[in-house]
mmCIF file of C-alpha atoms in Angstrom:
data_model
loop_
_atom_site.group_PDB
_atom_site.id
_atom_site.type_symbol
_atom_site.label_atom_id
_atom_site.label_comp_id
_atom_site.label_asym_id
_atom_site.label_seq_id
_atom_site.Cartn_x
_atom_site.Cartn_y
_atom_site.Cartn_z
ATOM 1 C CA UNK A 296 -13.143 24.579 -14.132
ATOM 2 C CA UNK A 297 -11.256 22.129 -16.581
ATOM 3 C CA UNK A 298 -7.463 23.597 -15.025
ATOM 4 C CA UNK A 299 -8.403 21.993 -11.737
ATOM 5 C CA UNK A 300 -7.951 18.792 -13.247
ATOM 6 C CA UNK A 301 -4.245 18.436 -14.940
ATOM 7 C CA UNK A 302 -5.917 15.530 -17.023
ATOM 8 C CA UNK A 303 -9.393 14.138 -17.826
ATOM 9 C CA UNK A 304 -11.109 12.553 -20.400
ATOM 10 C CA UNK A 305 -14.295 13.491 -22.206
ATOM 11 C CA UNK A 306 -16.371 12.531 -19.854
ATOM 12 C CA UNK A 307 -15.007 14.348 -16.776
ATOM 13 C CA UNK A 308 -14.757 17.156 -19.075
ATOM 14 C CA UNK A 309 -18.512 17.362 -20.701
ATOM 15 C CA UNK A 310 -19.649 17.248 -16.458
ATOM 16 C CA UNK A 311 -17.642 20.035 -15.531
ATOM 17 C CA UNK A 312 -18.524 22.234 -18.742
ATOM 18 C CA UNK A 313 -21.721 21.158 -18.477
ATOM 19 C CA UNK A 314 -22.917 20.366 -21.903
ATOM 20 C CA UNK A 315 -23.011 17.162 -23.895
ATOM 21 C CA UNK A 316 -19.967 14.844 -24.382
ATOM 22 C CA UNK A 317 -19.948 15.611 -28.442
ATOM 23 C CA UNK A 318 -19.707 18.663 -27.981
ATOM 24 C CA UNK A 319 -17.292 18.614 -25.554
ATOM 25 C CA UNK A 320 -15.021 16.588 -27.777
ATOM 26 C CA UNK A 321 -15.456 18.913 -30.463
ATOM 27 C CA UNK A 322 -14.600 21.931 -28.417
ATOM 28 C CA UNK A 323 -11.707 20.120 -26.924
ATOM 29 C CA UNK A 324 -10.083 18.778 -30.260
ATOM 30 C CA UNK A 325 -10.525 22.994 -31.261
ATOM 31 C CA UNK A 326 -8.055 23.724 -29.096
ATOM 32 C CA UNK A 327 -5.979 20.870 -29.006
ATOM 33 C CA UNK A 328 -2.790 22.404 -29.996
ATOM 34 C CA UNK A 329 -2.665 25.614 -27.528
ATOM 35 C CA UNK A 330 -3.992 24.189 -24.526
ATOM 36 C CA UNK A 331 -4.168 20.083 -24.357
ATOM 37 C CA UNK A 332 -2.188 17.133 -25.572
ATOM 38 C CA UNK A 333 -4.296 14.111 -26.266
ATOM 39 C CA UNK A 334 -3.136 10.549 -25.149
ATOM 40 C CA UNK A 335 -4.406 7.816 -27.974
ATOM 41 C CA UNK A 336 -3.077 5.251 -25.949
ATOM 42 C CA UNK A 337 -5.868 5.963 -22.479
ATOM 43 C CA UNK A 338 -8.148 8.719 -24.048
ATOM 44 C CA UNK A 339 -7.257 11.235 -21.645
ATOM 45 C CA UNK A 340 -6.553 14.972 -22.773
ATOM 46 C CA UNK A 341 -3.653 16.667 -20.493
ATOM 47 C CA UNK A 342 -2.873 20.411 -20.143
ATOM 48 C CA UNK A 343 -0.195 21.868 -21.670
ATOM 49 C CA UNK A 344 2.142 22.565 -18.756
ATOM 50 C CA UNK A 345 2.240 26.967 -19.621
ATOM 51 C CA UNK A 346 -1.886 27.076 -20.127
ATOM 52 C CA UNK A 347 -2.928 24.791 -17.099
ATOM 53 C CA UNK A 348 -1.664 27.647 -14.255
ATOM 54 C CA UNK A 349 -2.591 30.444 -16.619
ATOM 55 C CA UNK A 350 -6.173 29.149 -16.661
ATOM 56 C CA UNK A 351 -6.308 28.090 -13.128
ATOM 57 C CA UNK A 352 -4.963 31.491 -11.565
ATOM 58 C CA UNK A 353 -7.755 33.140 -14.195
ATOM 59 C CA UNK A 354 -10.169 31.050 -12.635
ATOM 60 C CA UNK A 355 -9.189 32.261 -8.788
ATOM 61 C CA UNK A 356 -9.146 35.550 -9.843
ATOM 62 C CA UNK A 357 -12.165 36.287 -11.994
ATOM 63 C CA UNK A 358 -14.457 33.305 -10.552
ATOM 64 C CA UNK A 359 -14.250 33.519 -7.227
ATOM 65 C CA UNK A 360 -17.843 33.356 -6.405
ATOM 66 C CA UNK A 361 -18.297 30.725 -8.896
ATOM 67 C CA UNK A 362 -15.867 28.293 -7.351
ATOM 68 C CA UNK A 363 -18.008 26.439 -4.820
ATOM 69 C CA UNK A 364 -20.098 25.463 -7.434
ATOM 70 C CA UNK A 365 -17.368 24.617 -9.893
ATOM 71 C CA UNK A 366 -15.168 22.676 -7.055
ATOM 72 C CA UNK A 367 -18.921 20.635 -6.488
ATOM 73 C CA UNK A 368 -18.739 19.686 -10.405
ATOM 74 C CA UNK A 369 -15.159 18.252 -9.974
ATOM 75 C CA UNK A 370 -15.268 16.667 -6.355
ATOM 76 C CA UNK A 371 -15.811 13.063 -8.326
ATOM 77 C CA UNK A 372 -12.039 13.845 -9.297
ATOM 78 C CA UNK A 373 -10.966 16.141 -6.254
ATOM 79 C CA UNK A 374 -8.040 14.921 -4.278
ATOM 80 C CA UNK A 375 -7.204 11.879 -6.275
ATOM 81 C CA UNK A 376 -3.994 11.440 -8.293
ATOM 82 C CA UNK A 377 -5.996 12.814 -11.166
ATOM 83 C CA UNK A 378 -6.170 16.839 -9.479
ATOM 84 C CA UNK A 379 -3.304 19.183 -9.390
ATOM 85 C CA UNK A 380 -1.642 20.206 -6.066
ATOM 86 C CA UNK A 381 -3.027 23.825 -6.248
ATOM 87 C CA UNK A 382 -6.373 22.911 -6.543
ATOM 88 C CA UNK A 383 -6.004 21.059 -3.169
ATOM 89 C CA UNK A 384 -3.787 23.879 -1.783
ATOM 90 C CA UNK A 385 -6.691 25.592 -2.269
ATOM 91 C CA UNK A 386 -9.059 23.350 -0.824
ATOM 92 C CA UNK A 387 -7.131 23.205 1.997
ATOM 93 C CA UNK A 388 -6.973 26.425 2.763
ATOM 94 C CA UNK A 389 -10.462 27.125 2.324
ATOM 95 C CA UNK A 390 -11.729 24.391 5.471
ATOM 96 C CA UNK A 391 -13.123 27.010 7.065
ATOM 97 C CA UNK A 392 -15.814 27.346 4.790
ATOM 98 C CA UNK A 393 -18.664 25.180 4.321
ATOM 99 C CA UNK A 394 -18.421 24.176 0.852
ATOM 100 C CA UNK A 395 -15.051 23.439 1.718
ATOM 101 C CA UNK A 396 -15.402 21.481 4.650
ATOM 102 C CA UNK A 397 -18.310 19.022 3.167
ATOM 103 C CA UNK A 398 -15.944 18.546 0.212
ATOM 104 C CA UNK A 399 -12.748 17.132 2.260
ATOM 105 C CA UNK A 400 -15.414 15.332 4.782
ATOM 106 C CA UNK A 401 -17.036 13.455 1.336
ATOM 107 C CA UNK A 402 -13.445 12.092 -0.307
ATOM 108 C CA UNK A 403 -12.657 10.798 3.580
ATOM 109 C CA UNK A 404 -15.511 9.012 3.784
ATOM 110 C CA UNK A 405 -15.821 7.874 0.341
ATOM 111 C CA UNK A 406 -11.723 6.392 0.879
ATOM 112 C CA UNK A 407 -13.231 5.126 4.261
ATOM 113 C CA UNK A 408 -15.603 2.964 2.136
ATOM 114 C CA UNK A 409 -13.163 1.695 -0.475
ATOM 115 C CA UNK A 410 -10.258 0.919 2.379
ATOM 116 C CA UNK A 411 -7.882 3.337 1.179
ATOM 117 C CA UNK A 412 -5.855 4.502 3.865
ATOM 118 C CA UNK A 413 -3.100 5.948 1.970
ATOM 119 C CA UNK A 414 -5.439 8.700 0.276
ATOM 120 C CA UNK A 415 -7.076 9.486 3.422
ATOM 121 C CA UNK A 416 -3.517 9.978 5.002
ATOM 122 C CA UNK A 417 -2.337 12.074 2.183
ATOM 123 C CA UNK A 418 -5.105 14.645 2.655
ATOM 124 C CA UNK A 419 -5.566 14.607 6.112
ATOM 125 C CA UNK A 420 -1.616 15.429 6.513
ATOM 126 C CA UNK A 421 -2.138 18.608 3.413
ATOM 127 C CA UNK A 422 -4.464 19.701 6.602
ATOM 128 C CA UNK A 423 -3.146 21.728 9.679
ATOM 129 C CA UNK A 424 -3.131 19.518 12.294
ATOM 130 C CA UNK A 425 -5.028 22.259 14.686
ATOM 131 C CA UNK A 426 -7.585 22.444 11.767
ATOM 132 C CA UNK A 427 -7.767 18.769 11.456
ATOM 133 C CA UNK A 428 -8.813 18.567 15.121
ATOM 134 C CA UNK A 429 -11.915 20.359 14.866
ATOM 135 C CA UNK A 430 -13.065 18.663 11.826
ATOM 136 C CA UNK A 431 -14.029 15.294 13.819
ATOM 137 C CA UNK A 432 -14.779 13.166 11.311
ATOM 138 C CA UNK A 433 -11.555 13.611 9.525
ATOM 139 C CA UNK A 434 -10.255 13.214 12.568
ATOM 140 C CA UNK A 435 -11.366 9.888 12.911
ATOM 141 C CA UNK A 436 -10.728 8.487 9.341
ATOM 142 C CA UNK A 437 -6.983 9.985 9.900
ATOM 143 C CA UNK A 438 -6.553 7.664 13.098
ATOM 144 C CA UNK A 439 -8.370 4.838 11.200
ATOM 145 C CA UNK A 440 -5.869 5.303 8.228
ATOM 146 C CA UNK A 441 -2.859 5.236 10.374
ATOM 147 C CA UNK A 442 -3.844 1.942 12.205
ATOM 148 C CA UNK A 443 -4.420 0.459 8.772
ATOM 149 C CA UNK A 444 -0.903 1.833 7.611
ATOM 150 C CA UNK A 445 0.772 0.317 10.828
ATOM 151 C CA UNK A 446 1.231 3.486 12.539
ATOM 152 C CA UNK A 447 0.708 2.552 15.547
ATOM 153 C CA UNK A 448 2.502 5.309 18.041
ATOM 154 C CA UNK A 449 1.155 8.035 15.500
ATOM 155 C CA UNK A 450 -2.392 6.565 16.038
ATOM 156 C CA UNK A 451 -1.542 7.067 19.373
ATOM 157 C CA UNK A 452 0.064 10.193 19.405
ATOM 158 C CA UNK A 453 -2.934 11.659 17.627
ATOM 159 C CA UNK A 454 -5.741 10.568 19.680
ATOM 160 C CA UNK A 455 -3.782 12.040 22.659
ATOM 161 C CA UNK A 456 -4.291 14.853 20.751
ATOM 162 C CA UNK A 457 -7.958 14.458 19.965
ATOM 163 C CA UNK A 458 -8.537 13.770 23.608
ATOM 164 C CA UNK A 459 -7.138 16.973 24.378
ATOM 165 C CA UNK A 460 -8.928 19.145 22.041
ATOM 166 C CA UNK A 461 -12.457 17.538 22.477
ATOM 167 C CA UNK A 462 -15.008 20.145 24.096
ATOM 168 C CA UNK A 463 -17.381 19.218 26.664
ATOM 169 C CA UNK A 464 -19.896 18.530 24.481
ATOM 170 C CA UNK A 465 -20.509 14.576 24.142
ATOM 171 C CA UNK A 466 -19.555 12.815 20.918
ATOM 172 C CA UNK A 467 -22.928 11.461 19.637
ATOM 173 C CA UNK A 468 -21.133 8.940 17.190
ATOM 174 C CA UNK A 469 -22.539 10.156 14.096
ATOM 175 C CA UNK A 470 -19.681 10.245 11.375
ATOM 176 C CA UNK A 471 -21.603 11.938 8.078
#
């Protein structure tokens, strides 16, 4: 689950592993020089750039029914500057799905709570637009990002949009 996350420090790492954060950094420091390059100066360990995609496409491959649970350990570090563009590729991609959907739904409304726009615009534009319209929520934190951002006529454009793609069934205002 550790080659979701290009970089992390012990602590990210002993939650996704799942065992304590000693023995995490002695596992780590094992394999220090095929897989990670520590940074002394902000205690983070980062991927080698060859064994990050190696171990990543292992994980998609072998894992696959293991990787709603492992994407749940990492979602305190999903989409943020900190998570590699495949992982949210793959996020992405896999909307459809519960797990998934909860996941994208969480880090919007989490950014919702902190004011920041930008992330919630950088996700919600990794997401198809047709998708994005039936995931209201998102929906609505896009068009709240945008405003914040100044956007104005693509606030506009896009709840024209909305509008338009709403069913009959009434919006009962509930945003979880």
């Amino acid at each position: 689950g550790l080659s979701l996350l290009p970089e992390f420090d012990v602590h990210q790492a002993s939650q996704v592993i799942g065992v304590s954060p000693t023995e995490t950094r002695h596992w780590l420091q094992h394999y220090i020089p095929l897989c990670f390059n520590p940074r002394e100066d902000d205690g983070l360990f980062v991927w080698s750039k060859l064994m990050q995609p190696f171990f990543f496409n292992l994980m998609m491959e072998r894992y696959k029914d293991l990787l709603p649970d492992i994407f749940k350990r990492i979602e305190p570090w999903l989409a943020s500057s900190n998570t590699s563009d495949r992982c949210m590729d793959y996020v992405v991609a896999s909307i459809e799905k519960p797990w998934a959907c909860d996941m994208l739904r969480s880090r919007c409304k989490t950014w919702y709570g902190q004011r920041d726009a930008a992330s919630v615009i950088a996700l919600a534009e990794r997401i198809p637009s047709s998708t994005r319209l039936h995931q209201r929520d998102i929906a609505f934190y896009y068009c709240w990002a945008l405003i914040i951002h100044k956007r104005i006529s693509d606030a506009r454009s896009w709840l024209k949009e909305v509008e338009h793609s709403v069913d009959s069934a009434p919006f009962d205002g509930n945003l979880s």
